[in-house]
């Protein structure tokens, strides 16, 4: 049946060309919740992007948020890899770069493992555009605020990605 998604929002503060508010959905049955608002935290693309094992840039993910790509292993496995590297949360972007509207429901795998950090799903187009901007600027990470309470932002001030329909 139809399911109402719970949304969580974050804003990219830097680089400026993607200074938008993005929509993500929390994992359904694993991971933690945001008990703290991070006004300026790094969103670090994982290397390798799928984060199914040891990360080459794990030192940069410690105390930050990892941007991971879907595929290769379960959502829970990716979350645990980021947690083991000291990440505060993980944002898993769809590997379908043209996906600009379909949210995947991230569920527990059959391993009976758990994860304590928040895990969010991001549309593929959004993840692609963030990574592309970082590559174009030669930057190792974006600076974000998460979570963002959009109810306090007037609609005309909502900086939404121009490629996404709200």
Coordinates of C-alpha atoms in Angstrom, one line a residue:
X1 CA 0.0 0.0 0.0
X2 CA 0.9 3.6 0.0
X3 CA 3.3 4.7 2.7
X4 CA 3.9 8.2 4.1
X5 CA 7.6 8.8 4.2
X6 CA 9.2 10.6 7.1
X7 CA 11.6 13.2 5.7
X8 CA 14.7 14.7 7.1
X9 CA 16.3 17.8 5.6
X10 CA 19.9 19.0 5.3
X11 CA 21.4 22.1 3.7
X12 CA 24.7 22.3 1.9
X13 CA 26.5 25.4 2.9
X14 CA 29.6 25.0 0.8
X15 CA 30.3 24.7 -2.1
X16 CA 28.0 27.6 -3.0
X17 CA 26.8 26.2 -6.3
X18 CA 24.9 23.5 -4.5
X19 CA 23.8 25.6 -1.6
X20 CA 20.4 23.9 -1.4
X21 CA 18.1 22.1 1.1
X22 CA 18.0 18.4 0.3
X23 CA 15.4 15.8 1.4
X24 CA 16.4 12.4 2.7
X25 CA 14.5 9.6 4.4
X26 CA 15.7 7.8 7.5
X27 CA 16.3 4.0 7.5
X28 CA 13.1 2.1 8.4
X29 CA 14.3 -0.3 11.1
X30 CA 18.0 0.3 11.9
X31 CA 20.3 3.1 12.8
X32 CA 20.1 6.0 15.3
X33 CA 18.4 9.3 15.3
X34 CA 19.7 12.9 15.2
X35 CA 19.8 14.0 18.9
X36 CA 22.0 16.9 17.9
X37 CA 21.8 19.6 15.2
X38 CA 25.1 20.0 13.4
X39 CA 25.3 23.6 12.1
X40 CA 28.6 23.0 10.2
X41 CA 29.7 19.4 9.7
X42 CA 31.6 17.8 6.8
X43 CA 29.8 15.6 4.3
X44 CA 32.6 13.4 3.1
X45 CA 32.2 11.2 0.1
X46 CA 33.4 7.7 1.0
X47 CA 36.4 6.1 -0.9
X48 CA 35.5 3.7 -2.2
X49 CA 32.0 5.1 -2.8
X50 CA 30.1 2.0 -2.0
X51 CA 31.7 1.7 1.5
X52 CA 31.4 -2.1 1.8
X53 CA 34.8 -2.5 3.5
X54 CA 37.8 -0.6 4.7
X55 CA 37.7 3.1 3.6
X56 CA 40.8 4.7 2.1
X57 CA 39.6 8.1 3.6
X58 CA 38.3 6.8 6.9
X59 CA 40.4 9.3 8.9
X60 CA 38.3 12.1 7.2
X61 CA 35.0 10.5 8.1
X62 CA 35.7 10.4 11.9
X63 CA 33.3 12.7 13.6
X64 CA 31.8 13.7 10.3
X65 CA 29.0 12.4 8.0
X66 CA 29.8 10.1 5.1
X67 CA 28.2 10.3 1.7
X68 CA 28.0 6.7 0.4
X69 CA 26.7 5.2 -2.8
X70 CA 24.1 2.4 -3.0
X71 CA 25.2 -1.0 -4.2
X72 CA 27.7 -3.8 -3.4
X73 CA 26.4 -4.6 0.0
X74 CA 23.4 -4.0 2.3
X75 CA 22.4 -0.5 3.6
X76 CA 23.2 -1.8 7.1
X77 CA 26.6 -3.0 6.1
X78 CA 27.5 0.4 4.8
X79 CA 26.2 2.1 7.9
X80 CA 28.3 -0.2 10.1
X81 CA 31.4 0.5 8.0
X82 CA 30.9 4.3 8.5
X83 CA 30.2 3.8 12.2
X84 CA 33.4 1.7 12.6
X85 CA 35.3 4.6 11.1
X86 CA 33.9 7.0 13.7
X87 CA 31.3 8.7 11.4
X88 CA 28.4 10.5 13.1
X89 CA 25.9 9.5 10.4
X90 CA 25.7 8.1 6.8
X91 CA 23.8 9.4 3.8
X92 CA 23.4 6.7 1.2
X93 CA 22.7 8.1 -2.3
X94 CA 20.9 5.9 -4.9
X95 CA 23.3 4.7 -7.6
X96 CA 20.7 5.5 -10.2
X97 CA 22.0 9.0 -11.0
X98 CA 18.8 9.9 -12.9
X99 CA 16.6 9.1 -9.9
X100 CA 15.1 12.4 -8.8
X101 CA 11.8 11.3 -7.2
X102 CA 11.8 7.6 -5.9
X103 CA 12.8 7.0 -2.3
X104 CA 14.0 3.5 -1.5
X105 CA 13.0 2.1 1.9
X106 CA 16.2 1.1 3.7
X107 CA 15.5 -2.0 5.8
X108 CA 17.5 -4.3 8.1
X109 CA 19.4 -7.1 6.4
X110 CA 19.1 -10.7 7.6
X111 CA 22.4 -10.6 9.7
X112 CA 20.9 -9.6 13.1
X113 CA 23.5 -6.9 13.3
X114 CA 22.7 -3.3 14.5
X115 CA 24.0 0.2 13.9
X116 CA 23.8 3.2 16.2
X117 CA 24.4 6.1 13.9
X118 CA 21.6 7.6 11.7
X119 CA 21.3 6.3 8.2
X120 CA 19.5 8.4 5.5
X121 CA 18.6 7.7 1.9
X122 CA 19.2 10.4 -0.7
X123 CA 17.9 10.5 -4.2
X124 CA 20.5 9.5 -6.9
X125 CA 20.4 12.8 -8.7
X126 CA 21.0 14.8 -5.5
X127 CA 24.0 12.5 -4.5
X128 CA 25.4 12.8 -8.1
X129 CA 25.1 16.6 -8.1
X130 CA 26.8 16.9 -4.7
X131 CA 29.7 14.6 -5.7
X132 CA 30.0 16.4 -9.1
X133 CA 30.3 19.8 -7.5
X134 CA 33.0 18.6 -5.1
X135 CA 35.0 17.1 -8.0
X136 CA 34.6 20.3 -10.1
X137 CA 35.9 22.4 -7.2
X138 CA 38.6 19.9 -6.1
X139 CA 37.1 19.7 -2.6
X140 CA 37.4 16.7 -0.3
X141 CA 34.0 17.4 1.3
X142 CA 30.9 19.6 1.5
X143 CA 29.9 21.6 4.6
X144 CA 26.3 20.9 5.7
X145 CA 23.8 21.7 8.4
X146 CA 21.7 18.7 9.5
X147 CA 18.9 18.3 10.4
X148 CA 17.2 21.5 9.1
X149 CA 13.7 22.4 10.4
X150 CA 12.0 23.6 7.2
X151 CA 8.8 24.6 9.0
X152 CA 10.5 27.8 10.1
X153 CA 11.6 28.7 6.6
X154 CA 9.2 30.8 4.4
X155 CA 8.4 28.9 1.2
X156 CA 9.9 31.7 -1.0
X157 CA 13.2 31.3 0.9
X158 CA 13.5 27.5 0.5
X159 CA 16.5 26.9 -1.6
X160 CA 15.6 23.7 -3.3
X161 CA 17.7 21.9 -5.9
X162 CA 16.4 23.1 -9.3
X163 CA 16.4 19.6 -10.6
X164 CA 14.0 18.3 -7.9
X165 CA 10.3 18.6 -7.7
X166 CA 8.9 19.1 -4.2

